[in-house]
């Protein structure tokens, strides 16, 4: 009979429950959010951006309102939406 125990320390993945606020939830790259970086919200690029309806629907529900999307993902969304609205010849 061995006296060894099979108890191992369990690790918990906290990255899923607490996202990095400086990372875009769509592409995983830096989102450029000035406010999340500790600067005034007025300095953020998003203050001068237009966010079309539906852009935030691309974010998985469990990650919505936890971190900002980046400017590149916003532009990609806009370009795709514009392309989808173009009449087909």
GROMACS .gro file of C-alpha atoms in nm:
model
   89
    1UNK     CA    1   0.000   0.000   0.000
    2UNK     CA    2   0.143   0.326  -0.101
    3UNK     CA    3   0.094   0.635   0.111
    4UNK     CA    4   0.095   0.868  -0.188
    5UNK     CA    5  -0.209   1.078  -0.250
    6UNK     CA    6  -0.343   1.174  -0.588
    7UNK     CA    7  -0.436   1.525  -0.481
    8UNK     CA    8  -0.306   1.784  -0.721
    9UNK     CA    9  -0.355   2.156  -0.704
   10UNK     CA   10  -0.628   2.253  -0.943
   11UNK     CA   11  -0.575   2.562  -1.150
   12UNK     CA   12  -0.856   2.781  -1.262
   13UNK     CA   13  -0.853   2.963  -1.594
   14UNK     CA   14  -0.935   3.319  -1.495
   15UNK     CA   15  -0.872   3.464  -1.842
   16UNK     CA   16  -1.217   3.354  -1.959
   17UNK     CA   17  -1.395   3.531  -1.674
   18UNK     CA   18  -1.180   3.845  -1.666
   19UNK     CA   19  -1.079   3.959  -2.017
   20UNK     CA   20  -0.789   4.193  -2.076
   21UNK     CA   21  -0.955   4.533  -2.131
   22UNK     CA   22  -0.673   4.638  -2.363
   23UNK     CA   23  -0.739   4.352  -2.608
   24UNK     CA   24  -1.001   4.351  -2.884
   25UNK     CA   25  -1.250   4.067  -2.825
   26UNK     CA   26  -1.274   4.008  -3.201
   27UNK     CA   27  -0.914   3.982  -3.319
   28UNK     CA   28  -0.717   3.947  -2.995
   29UNK     CA   29  -0.490   4.242  -3.076
   30UNK     CA   30  -0.447   4.569  -2.883
   31UNK     CA   31  -0.766   4.776  -2.903
   32UNK     CA   32  -0.606   5.118  -2.852
   33UNK     CA   33  -0.854   5.210  -2.580
   34UNK     CA   34  -0.720   5.518  -2.402
   35UNK     CA   35  -0.976   5.494  -2.123
   36UNK     CA   36  -0.886   5.133  -2.041
   37UNK     CA   37  -0.520   5.236  -2.044
   38UNK     CA   38  -0.592   5.490  -1.769
   39UNK     CA   39  -0.611   5.806  -1.979
   40UNK     CA   40  -0.918   6.030  -2.014
   41UNK     CA   41  -1.197   5.885  -2.228
   42UNK     CA   42  -1.185   6.204  -2.436
   43UNK     CA   43  -0.845   6.094  -2.572
   44UNK     CA   44  -0.977   5.765  -2.712
   45UNK     CA   45  -1.003   5.707  -3.086
   46UNK     CA   46  -1.361   5.588  -3.043
   47UNK     CA   47  -1.483   5.939  -2.958
   48UNK     CA   48  -1.453   6.030  -3.325
   49UNK     CA   49  -1.570   5.697  -3.466
   50UNK     CA   50  -1.910   5.593  -3.592
   51UNK     CA   51  -2.028   5.251  -3.477
   52UNK     CA   52  -2.292   5.107  -3.707
   53UNK     CA   53  -2.583   4.907  -3.574
   54UNK     CA   54  -2.490   4.542  -3.537
   55UNK     CA   55  -2.115   4.584  -3.496
   56UNK     CA   56  -2.123   4.471  -3.133
   57UNK     CA   57  -2.331   4.165  -3.223
   58UNK     CA   58  -2.007   4.019  -3.365
   59UNK     CA   59  -1.865   3.994  -3.012
   60UNK     CA   60  -1.941   3.667  -2.834
   61UNK     CA   61  -2.219   3.734  -2.578
   62UNK     CA   62  -2.003   3.645  -2.277
   63UNK     CA   63  -1.743   3.906  -2.383
   64UNK     CA   64  -1.975   4.198  -2.465
   65UNK     CA   65  -1.929   4.519  -2.268
   66UNK     CA   66  -1.607   4.391  -2.113
   67UNK     CA   67  -1.350   4.532  -2.357
   68UNK     CA   68  -1.355   4.755  -2.663
   69UNK     CA   69  -1.315   4.645  -3.020
   70UNK     CA   70  -1.019   4.789  -3.210
   71UNK     CA   71  -1.028   5.043  -3.489
   72UNK     CA   72  -0.919   4.783  -3.746
   73UNK     CA   73  -1.210   4.550  -3.660
   74UNK     CA   74  -1.451   4.844  -3.676
   75UNK     CA   75  -1.324   4.937  -4.023
   76UNK     CA   76  -1.337   4.572  -4.136
   77UNK     CA   77  -1.698   4.549  -4.020
   78UNK     CA   78  -1.790   4.871  -4.199
   79UNK     CA   79  -1.623   4.757  -4.522
   80UNK     CA   80  -1.800   4.421  -4.510
   81UNK     CA   81  -2.136   4.584  -4.437
   82UNK     CA   82  -2.084   4.830  -4.721
   83UNK     CA   83  -1.989   4.549  -4.961
   84UNK     CA   84  -2.302   4.353  -4.864
   85UNK     CA   85  -2.520   4.653  -4.938
   86UNK     CA   86  -2.377   4.715  -5.287
   87UNK     CA   87  -2.617   4.620  -5.564
   88UNK     CA   88  -2.517   4.314  -5.760
   89UNK     CA   89  -2.480   4.364  -6.133
   0.00000   0.00000   0.00000
